[in-house]
Structure formats: C-alpha cells, structure tokens
GROMACS .gro file of C-alpha atoms in nm:
model
  348
    1UNK     CA    1   4.860  -0.537  -1.672
    2UNK     CA    2   5.220  -0.603  -1.785
    3UNK     CA    3   5.407  -0.290  -1.774
    4UNK     CA    4   5.639  -0.218  -2.084
    5UNK     CA    5   5.924   0.029  -2.034
    6UNK     CA    6   5.963   0.194  -2.364
    7UNK     CA    7   6.237   0.437  -2.407
    8UNK     CA    8   6.186   0.760  -2.586
    9UNK     CA    9   6.407   0.768  -2.910
   10UNK     CA   10   6.720   0.990  -2.856
   11UNK     CA   11   6.786   1.285  -3.070
   12UNK     CA   12   7.133   1.305  -3.013
   13UNK     CA   13   7.255   1.161  -3.370
   14UNK     CA   14   6.998   1.367  -3.564
   15UNK     CA   15   7.240   1.610  -3.705
   16UNK     CA   16   7.512   1.345  -3.789
   17UNK     CA   17   7.241   1.099  -3.956
   18UNK     CA   18   7.096   1.381  -4.173
   19UNK     CA   19   7.447   1.494  -4.271
   20UNK     CA   20   7.557   1.143  -4.351
   21UNK     CA   21   7.241   1.118  -4.573
   22UNK     CA   22   7.280   1.439  -4.733
   23UNK     CA   23   7.657   1.399  -4.815
   24UNK     CA   24   7.613   1.072  -5.004
   25UNK     CA   25   7.709   1.101  -5.375
   26UNK     CA   26   7.361   1.216  -5.501
   27UNK     CA   27   7.166   1.540  -5.487
   28UNK     CA   28   7.018   1.612  -5.154
   29UNK     CA   29   6.664   1.443  -5.111
   30UNK     CA   30   6.705   1.248  -5.436
   31UNK     CA   31   6.652   0.910  -5.292
   32UNK     CA   32   6.319   1.012  -5.161
   33UNK     CA   33   6.156   0.798  -4.896
   34UNK     CA   34   6.455   0.584  -4.880
   35UNK     CA   35   6.620   0.879  -4.690
   36UNK     CA   36   6.355   0.889  -4.435
   37UNK     CA   37   6.364   0.536  -4.365
   38UNK     CA   38   6.735   0.547  -4.336
   39UNK     CA   39   6.706   0.824  -4.075
   40UNK     CA   40   6.440   0.652  -3.895
   41UNK     CA   41   6.641   0.314  -3.864
   42UNK     CA   42   6.940   0.528  -3.737
   43UNK     CA   43   6.717   0.693  -3.487
   44UNK     CA   44   6.565   0.350  -3.360
   45UNK     CA   45   6.921   0.198  -3.328
   46UNK     CA   46   7.091   0.502  -3.202
   47UNK     CA   47   7.354   0.434  -3.485
   48UNK     CA   48   7.488   0.619  -3.781
   49UNK     CA   49   7.535   0.244  -3.928
   50UNK     CA   50   7.195   0.084  -3.877
   51UNK     CA   51   7.172  -0.289  -3.975
   52UNK     CA   52   6.887  -0.528  -4.012
   53UNK     CA   53   6.953  -0.853  -3.815
   54UNK     CA   54   6.784  -1.170  -3.858
   55UNK     CA   55   6.456  -1.019  -3.974
   56UNK     CA   56   6.138  -1.245  -3.866
   57UNK     CA   57   5.796  -1.225  -3.972
   58UNK     CA   58   5.522  -1.354  -3.708
   59UNK     CA   59   5.159  -1.435  -3.815
   60UNK     CA   60   4.939  -1.459  -3.525
   61UNK     CA   61   4.627  -1.658  -3.600
   62UNK     CA   62   4.287  -1.672  -3.421
   63UNK     CA   63   3.920  -1.742  -3.481
   64UNK     CA   64   3.642  -1.488  -3.432
   65UNK     CA   65   3.288  -1.586  -3.299
   66UNK     CA   66   3.130  -1.302  -3.514
   67UNK     CA   67   3.248  -1.486  -3.830
   68UNK     CA   68   2.958  -1.751  -3.784
   69UNK     CA   69   2.712  -1.448  -3.853
   70UNK     CA   70   2.860  -1.400  -4.193
   71UNK     CA   71   3.056  -1.087  -4.159
   72UNK     CA   72   3.319  -1.234  -4.414
   73UNK     CA   73   3.299  -1.366  -4.764
   74UNK     CA   74   3.485  -1.694  -4.637
   75UNK     CA   75   3.390  -1.940  -4.365
   76UNK     CA   76   3.562  -1.969  -4.036
   77UNK     CA   77   3.725  -2.284  -4.133
   78UNK     CA   78   3.961  -2.101  -4.376
   79UNK     CA   79   4.153  -1.990  -4.077
   80UNK     CA   80   4.286  -2.322  -3.977
   81UNK     CA   81   4.306  -2.448  -4.346
   82UNK     CA   82   4.541  -2.146  -4.423
   83UNK     CA   83   4.783  -2.243  -4.143
   84UNK     CA   84   4.818  -2.584  -4.325
   85UNK     CA   85   4.892  -2.390  -4.646
   86UNK     CA   86   5.157  -2.198  -4.461
   87UNK     CA   87   5.323  -2.507  -4.341
   88UNK     CA   88   5.339  -2.610  -4.703
   89UNK     CA   89   5.478  -2.295  -4.822
   90UNK     CA   90   5.196  -2.205  -5.045
   91UNK     CA   91   5.066  -1.882  -4.905
   92UNK     CA   92   5.154  -1.541  -5.038
   93UNK     CA   93   5.324  -1.458  -4.704
   94UNK     CA   94   5.532  -1.775  -4.706
   95UNK     CA   95   5.632  -1.714  -5.062
   96UNK     CA   96   5.749  -1.358  -4.985
   97UNK     CA   97   5.914  -1.470  -4.677
   98UNK     CA   98   6.111  -1.731  -4.875
   99UNK     CA   99   6.188  -1.467  -5.142
  100UNK     CA  100   6.349  -1.221  -4.913
  101UNK     CA  101   6.531  -1.447  -4.655
  102UNK     CA  102   6.288  -1.358  -4.364
  103UNK     CA  103   6.236  -1.622  -4.107
  104UNK     CA  104   5.854  -1.706  -4.116
  105UNK     CA  105   5.667  -1.782  -3.765
  106UNK     CA  106   5.313  -1.855  -3.714
  107UNK     CA  107   5.143  -1.851  -3.383
  108UNK     CA  108   4.820  -2.029  -3.292
  109UNK     CA  109   4.665  -1.763  -3.064
  110UNK     CA  110   4.300  -1.902  -3.079
  111UNK     CA  111   4.230  -2.102  -3.381
  112UNK     CA  112   3.919  -2.323  -3.351
  113UNK     CA  113   4.131  -2.656  -3.454
  114UNK     CA  114   4.383  -2.863  -3.297
  115UNK     CA  115   4.700  -2.901  -3.490
  116UNK     CA  116   4.957  -3.185  -3.450
  117UNK     CA  117   5.248  -3.096  -3.207
  118UNK     CA  118   5.490  -3.198  -3.480
  119UNK     CA  119   5.403  -2.891  -3.693
  120UNK     CA  120   5.608  -2.584  -3.670
  121UNK     CA  121   5.337  -2.386  -3.531
  122UNK     CA  122   5.398  -2.190  -3.190
  123UNK     CA  123   5.099  -2.298  -2.980
  124UNK     CA  124   4.977  -2.005  -2.742
  125UNK     CA  125   4.613  -2.110  -2.782
  126UNK     CA  126   4.405  -1.898  -2.555
  127UNK     CA  127   4.061  -2.076  -2.649
  128UNK     CA  128   3.927  -2.225  -2.957
  129UNK     CA  129   3.814  -1.874  -3.078
  130UNK     CA  130   3.643  -1.584  -2.934
  131UNK     CA  131   3.277  -1.532  -2.844
  132UNK     CA  132   3.034  -1.360  -3.063
  133UNK     CA  133   3.062  -1.002  -2.956
  134UNK     CA  134   2.727  -0.927  -3.115
  135UNK     CA  135   2.591  -1.108  -2.821
  136UNK     CA  136   2.865  -1.102  -2.546
  137UNK     CA  137   3.229  -0.971  -2.490
  138UNK     CA  138   3.460  -1.162  -2.709
  139UNK     CA  139   3.695  -1.264  -2.418
  140UNK     CA  140   3.736  -1.222  -2.051
  141UNK     CA  141   3.955  -0.939  -1.924
  142UNK     CA  142   4.192  -1.226  -1.799
  143UNK     CA  143   4.221  -1.387  -2.129
  144UNK     CA  144   4.304  -1.035  -2.278
  145UNK     CA  145   4.570  -0.961  -2.033
  146UNK     CA  146   4.719  -1.305  -2.085
  147UNK     CA  147   4.694  -1.283  -2.447
  148UNK     CA  148   4.923  -0.949  -2.423
  149UNK     CA  149   5.151  -1.143  -2.192
  150UNK     CA  150   5.184  -1.432  -2.430
  151UNK     CA  151   5.228  -1.228  -2.752
  152UNK     CA  152   5.520  -1.035  -2.554
  153UNK     CA  153   5.681  -1.360  -2.464
  154UNK     CA  154   5.686  -1.478  -2.841
  155UNK     CA  155   5.874  -1.172  -2.932
  156UNK     CA  156   6.110  -1.205  -2.639
  157UNK     CA  157   6.202  -1.546  -2.768
  158UNK     CA  158   6.266  -1.419  -3.115
  159UNK     CA  159   6.472  -1.128  -3.006
  160UNK     CA  160   6.707  -1.367  -2.823
  161UNK     CA  161   6.804  -1.511  -3.154
  162UNK     CA  162   6.973  -1.194  -3.256
  163UNK     CA  163   6.680  -1.048  -3.433
  164UNK     CA  164   6.622  -0.673  -3.439
  165UNK     CA  165   6.374  -0.654  -3.701
  166UNK     CA  166   6.018  -0.789  -3.674
  167UNK     CA  167   5.713  -0.799  -3.916
  168UNK     CA  168   5.366  -0.856  -3.795
  169UNK     CA  169   5.091  -1.060  -3.980
  170UNK     CA  170   4.769  -1.193  -3.889
  171UNK     CA  171   4.513  -1.467  -3.979
  172UNK     CA  172   4.166  -1.484  -3.868
  173UNK     CA  173   3.840  -1.497  -4.066
  174UNK     CA  174   3.635  -1.197  -3.935
  175UNK     CA  175   3.910  -0.978  -3.799
  176UNK     CA  176   3.849  -0.690  -4.021
  177UNK     CA  177   3.526  -0.647  -3.816
  178UNK     CA  178   3.723  -0.628  -3.483
  179UNK     CA  179   3.972  -0.378  -3.639
  180UNK     CA  180   3.667  -0.154  -3.763
  181UNK     CA  181   3.531  -0.145  -3.397
  182UNK     CA  182   3.872  -0.085  -3.242
  183UNK     CA  183   3.923   0.203  -3.494
  184UNK     CA  184   3.576   0.340  -3.429
  185UNK     CA  185   3.601   0.347  -3.032
  186UNK     CA  186   3.983   0.424  -2.999
  187UNK     CA  187   3.972   0.668  -3.287
  188UNK     CA  188   3.627   0.822  -3.226
  189UNK     CA  189   3.523   0.766  -3.562
  190UNK     CA  190   3.161   0.679  -3.675
  191UNK     CA  191   3.145   0.303  -3.746
  192UNK     CA  192   3.001   0.340  -4.074
  193UNK     CA  193   3.331   0.524  -4.166
  194UNK     CA  194   3.513   0.212  -4.045
  195UNK     CA  195   3.354  -0.087  -4.196
  196UNK     CA  196   3.487  -0.202  -4.528
  197UNK     CA  197   3.490  -0.491  -4.781
  198UNK     CA  198   3.727  -0.707  -4.581
  199UNK     CA  199   3.762  -1.038  -4.761
  200UNK     CA  200   3.559  -0.929  -5.085
  201UNK     CA  201   3.217  -0.834  -4.960
  202UNK     CA  202   2.987  -0.652  -5.213
  203UNK     CA  203   2.783  -0.324  -5.125
  204UNK     CA  204   2.501  -0.537  -4.966
  205UNK     CA  205   2.755  -0.749  -4.782
  206UNK     CA  206   2.926  -0.444  -4.620
  207UNK     CA  207   2.592  -0.293  -4.520
  208UNK     CA  208   2.497  -0.643  -4.339
  209UNK     CA  209   2.836  -0.643  -4.170
  210UNK     CA  210   2.787  -0.295  -4.040
  211UNK     CA  211   2.432  -0.360  -3.907
  212UNK     CA  212   2.577  -0.663  -3.717
  213UNK     CA  213   2.882  -0.466  -3.577
  214UNK     CA  214   2.653  -0.176  -3.483
  215UNK     CA  215   2.423  -0.421  -3.297
  216UNK     CA  216   2.727  -0.527  -3.100
  217UNK     CA  217   2.826  -0.196  -3.053
  218UNK     CA  218   2.486  -0.074  -2.918
  219UNK     CA  219   2.529  -0.330  -2.637
  220UNK     CA  220   2.867  -0.200  -2.538
  221UNK     CA  221   2.917   0.057  -2.240
  222UNK     CA  222   3.137   0.280  -2.457
  223UNK     CA  223   3.454   0.273  -2.253
  224UNK     CA  224   3.756   0.417  -2.456
  225UNK     CA  225   4.001   0.215  -2.235
  226UNK     CA  226   4.216   0.006  -2.488
  227UNK     CA  227   4.187  -0.312  -2.264
  228UNK     CA  228   3.809  -0.258  -2.235
  229UNK     CA  229   3.790  -0.248  -2.631
  230UNK     CA  230   4.010  -0.534  -2.686
  231UNK     CA  231   3.834  -0.736  -2.429
  232UNK     CA  232   3.494  -0.679  -2.581
  233UNK     CA  233   3.575  -0.665  -2.950
  234UNK     CA  234   3.928  -0.809  -3.007
  235UNK     CA  235   4.074  -1.127  -3.148
  236UNK     CA  236   4.299  -1.327  -2.956
  237UNK     CA  237   4.551  -1.277  -3.251
  238UNK     CA  238   4.501  -0.925  -3.206
  239UNK     CA  239   4.562  -0.900  -2.820
  240UNK     CA  240   4.877  -1.111  -2.878
  241UNK     CA  241   4.997  -0.851  -3.150
  242UNK     CA  242   4.962  -0.569  -2.909
  243UNK     CA  243   5.177  -0.734  -2.641
  244UNK     CA  244   5.418  -0.846  -2.919
  245UNK     CA  245   5.452  -0.478  -3.040
  246UNK     CA  246   5.484  -0.329  -2.702
  247UNK     CA  247   5.753  -0.590  -2.634
  248UNK     CA  248   5.930  -0.526  -2.928
  249UNK     CA  249   5.948  -0.156  -2.894
  250UNK     CA  250   6.065  -0.209  -2.528
  251UNK     CA  251   6.363  -0.430  -2.687
  252UNK     CA  252   6.423  -0.149  -2.939
  253UNK     CA  253   6.335  -0.341  -3.235
  254UNK     CA  254   6.219  -0.189  -3.548
  255UNK     CA  255   5.854  -0.285  -3.623
  256UNK     CA  256   5.736  -0.300  -3.988
  257UNK     CA  257   5.348  -0.244  -3.981
  258UNK     CA  258   5.125  -0.414  -4.256
  259UNK     CA  259   4.765  -0.326  -4.314
  260UNK     CA  260   4.432  -0.261  -4.153
  261UNK     CA  261   4.418  -0.543  -3.878
  262UNK     CA  262   4.786  -0.481  -3.793
  263UNK     CA  263   4.738  -0.112  -3.766
  264UNK     CA  264   4.440  -0.169  -3.541
  265UNK     CA  265   4.641  -0.358  -3.309
  266UNK     CA  266   4.900  -0.080  -3.319
  267UNK     CA  267   4.635   0.168  -3.243
  268UNK     CA  268   4.547  -0.029  -2.931
  269UNK     CA  269   4.922  -0.047  -2.829
  270UNK     CA  270   4.960   0.327  -2.917
  271UNK     CA  271   4.668   0.393  -2.674
  272UNK     CA  272   4.848   0.189  -2.385
  273UNK     CA  273   5.202   0.344  -2.480
  274UNK     CA  274   5.242   0.611  -2.741
  275UNK     CA  275   5.603   0.555  -2.747
  276UNK     CA  276   5.549   0.245  -2.937
  277UNK     CA  277   5.477   0.436  -3.252
  278UNK     CA  278   5.843   0.575  -3.282
  279UNK     CA  279   5.969   0.219  -3.360
  280UNK     CA  280   5.766   0.167  -3.644
  281UNK     CA  281   5.776   0.182  -4.029
  282UNK     CA  282   5.448   0.173  -4.191
  283UNK     CA  283   5.484  -0.047  -4.511
  284UNK     CA  284   5.183   0.052  -4.713
  285UNK     CA  285   4.832   0.190  -4.735
  286UNK     CA  286   4.589  -0.066  -4.734
  287UNK     CA  287   4.296  -0.095  -4.992
  288UNK     CA  288   4.057  -0.130  -4.704
  289UNK     CA  289   3.895   0.204  -4.672
  290UNK     CA  290   3.946   0.300  -4.324
  291UNK     CA  291   4.315   0.216  -4.292
  292UNK     CA  292   4.439   0.566  -4.372
  293UNK     CA  293   4.230   0.702  -4.075
  294UNK     CA  294   4.435   0.485  -3.851
  295UNK     CA  295   4.750   0.608  -3.999
  296UNK     CA  296   4.652   0.955  -3.950
  297UNK     CA  297   4.548   0.927  -3.600
  298UNK     CA  298   4.923   0.832  -3.534
  299UNK     CA  299   5.097   1.020  -3.793
  300UNK     CA  300   5.212   0.718  -3.981
  301UNK     CA  301   5.343   0.783  -4.331
  302UNK     CA  302   5.281   0.462  -4.548
  303UNK     CA  303   5.595   0.374  -4.795
  304UNK     CA  304   5.388   0.215  -5.038
  305UNK     CA  305   5.030   0.223  -5.194
  306UNK     CA  306   4.984  -0.046  -5.420
  307UNK     CA  307   4.623  -0.148  -5.367
  308UNK     CA  308   4.708  -0.442  -5.136
  309UNK     CA  309   4.456  -0.587  -4.881
  310UNK     CA  310   4.546  -0.938  -4.828
  311UNK     CA  311   4.688  -0.898  -4.473
  312UNK     CA  312   4.918  -1.184  -4.349
  313UNK     CA  313   5.202  -0.940  -4.350
  314UNK     CA  314   5.217  -0.957  -4.720
  315UNK     CA  315   5.209  -0.576  -4.789
  316UNK     CA  316   5.496  -0.534  -4.528
  317UNK     CA  317   5.719  -0.815  -4.677
  318UNK     CA  318   5.659  -0.667  -5.039
  319UNK     CA  319   5.810  -0.347  -4.881
  320UNK     CA  320   6.085  -0.504  -4.695
  321UNK     CA  321   6.330  -0.478  -4.993
  322UNK     CA  322   6.298  -0.104  -4.972
  323UNK     CA  323   6.393  -0.095  -4.613
  324UNK     CA  324   6.694  -0.312  -4.697
  325UNK     CA  325   6.785  -0.062  -4.970
  326UNK     CA  326   6.770   0.236  -4.711
  327UNK     CA  327   7.005   0.036  -4.494
  328UNK     CA  328   7.233  -0.056  -4.769
  329UNK     CA  329   7.289   0.286  -4.897
  330UNK     CA  330   7.323   0.443  -4.549
  331UNK     CA  331   7.622   0.200  -4.487
  332UNK     CA  332   7.790   0.136  -4.846
  333UNK     CA  333   7.711   0.427  -5.052
  334UNK     CA  334   8.018   0.654  -5.091
  335UNK     CA  335   8.008   1.017  -4.969
  336UNK     CA  336   8.135   1.304  -5.186
  337UNK     CA  337   8.454   1.299  -4.987
  338UNK     CA  338   8.512   0.908  -4.989
  339UNK     CA  339   8.450   0.919  -5.379
  340UNK     CA  340   8.660   1.240  -5.443
  341UNK     CA  341   8.359   1.404  -5.607
  342UNK     CA  342   8.297   1.763  -5.583
  343UNK     CA  343   8.011   1.850  -5.379
  344UNK     CA  344   7.764   2.123  -5.513
  345UNK     CA  345   7.720   2.422  -5.286
  346UNK     CA  346   7.429   2.573  -5.459
  347UNK     CA  347   7.149   2.472  -5.684
  348UNK     CA  348   7.216   2.569  -6.049
   0.00000   0.00000   0.00000
C-alpha cells in the first residue's frame, strides 16, 4: 500500500483569519457560508490571503460488471458514449467547466471500450470494467492498489502545473451501487438505507437493485478494511479517486467534493487517513437519499442543497463560483480601517 503523508492543518493563523473576516466592512457573520469557506481556504493554505490557482476538474471513468444485471436505468455502453460527449463539449460537466474557466480532464480508469490515442483522454485503464461482485470480487487486491497508485500519479502531474484546487468527478454506469455498498460497510449502516434511485429507477427498480446488491453482500466476508471493501465492491474509477484524493491532500491542495459517488471515495480515503477530510470543501447535498449519511459520518457540511444528483462533478462546479467569491472577499474587500468606516462595537 502506497503511503500518503498528510499533514494536520495548523491552527497558528486561526485568530488572524477570523479577525480578518470579522473586520471586513460588513456585520460579523453576514456573509454566512462564504465566511466559513474563506476560513477553511486560509487554514488549508496556511495563509491570510488564500488563492485559487489553475483549478482543475478530473472525471474518472470506469465500467462495472454489476451493470449487466440491470442495477441502472441506462446500459453500460453509456459510459464510453459519455466520454465522447465530453470530448465534444456537450456534457453538463464540460459546459460548466468552460463557463467557470476550469481545466477539464477525463481519465479512462477502466471503461469497456478502446479510445483512439489521439483523443485528449488520460489512459490509465486497469481493465475493461470490473467483475460482477454479485458473483465474485470486483477486482484483485493488486488491481485495487495499482488503481490507488495511478490515481495519485494523475493528481501529481496536475499539481505540477501550478494547480492548488481540484474538483473530482466520475462516470460509470452502476457506480451508485458500489457507493451504496461502500457506505453500508464503512459507515456500518444497513444496506437498505444506502440504496437509492441512482440514474432514475422507480420503486420497483430500487427494490430489484437492493436485492442484487444484498446477494453480493451476503457472499462477502464482512471485512471493514477499506482496501478489502474497495477490492470487492469498488469500481476502477472509485479506487483511482481514492488515491487521487489522498495525494491531493498530501500536496496541500483544496479538494472540492461532489455528490454520492465522489463522497463514497472520500469515505474510503478517510478510513485510510482521516486527515484527508480537513482539506475538503463539500459542494452540495446530493438528492441521492443516502448522501447525507456519508456527510454526517465525516462531519462534512454541504454548501448547497439544490436537488442535484447528476454526478460528473456537476454539483461541485455549480458551487465553484461561491468558493471564488469567498477567496475574493477575503483578499479584496476593505476592512473598516482601510475604508475609514466606523466599526460598530455593540449590537443596537
């Protein structure tokens, strides 16, 4: 297992950060969540003037053997078709990335398709999709560990281009099923409370999905070790995201966390090294019912709640302008002293 040396965040600037936020030309606390974001950015960067440099979004893609059993509203082929859509700029994630000036990256972690090498797709393919974990482990332990390593390498390369802010996305038909099982095992929550609609299943579809996942769970040895859980039930995109998150925290980057699947990867990373959570901002609460359970386990406070559940980092990218606004007011908004405005000493 690759070792990630993640530093604890320093508290040495806590007083100064809060004072800088409180003495801006506004009533204390009046910028609400933006003030919390600015404080967290300052702590992560250990700076009174936090900056967002060269933000990148990375969408990791992989196929799942369980998708052949019909756990999703869509067929497995949609995974590779969506990657072509990314290349053409037609997906919601690429539209939002362009809107906000975020560099868009897509990684083939294990899609059941061969892409032309001329396409701007980062090829880190472990295999052509995972095995069907209803019948056998999704991958070998060696593949899991190699996936973590490859995901870390992707972030290391992006970080070298002066990037200190990373957004994670995913694409893989059937990956809400993996996320549900990861939550159930690592969060010690009954599976029926973890299984949701995914790509749009109706009530009967959700029940069928639960039955299939429960069958796979019944054959598992019940280990709560995160590597064991990822090996048996993960997706290649999920294990690479785990490695990517741990490496990003090691590099002191800010991680903007998307919805249900991305947070399941963070939960696994958190179980490997809890310090990773301190480098995270939580973009939104997904409309996938069990997402809030994951957030509660890690104490993550979502910035938005706008009923999104598309994945692909879309919720995080919709949230991104708020993060920029937090950094902007921290660095450019005048203090009472700067503006020559009298600072109220008591509430009237």
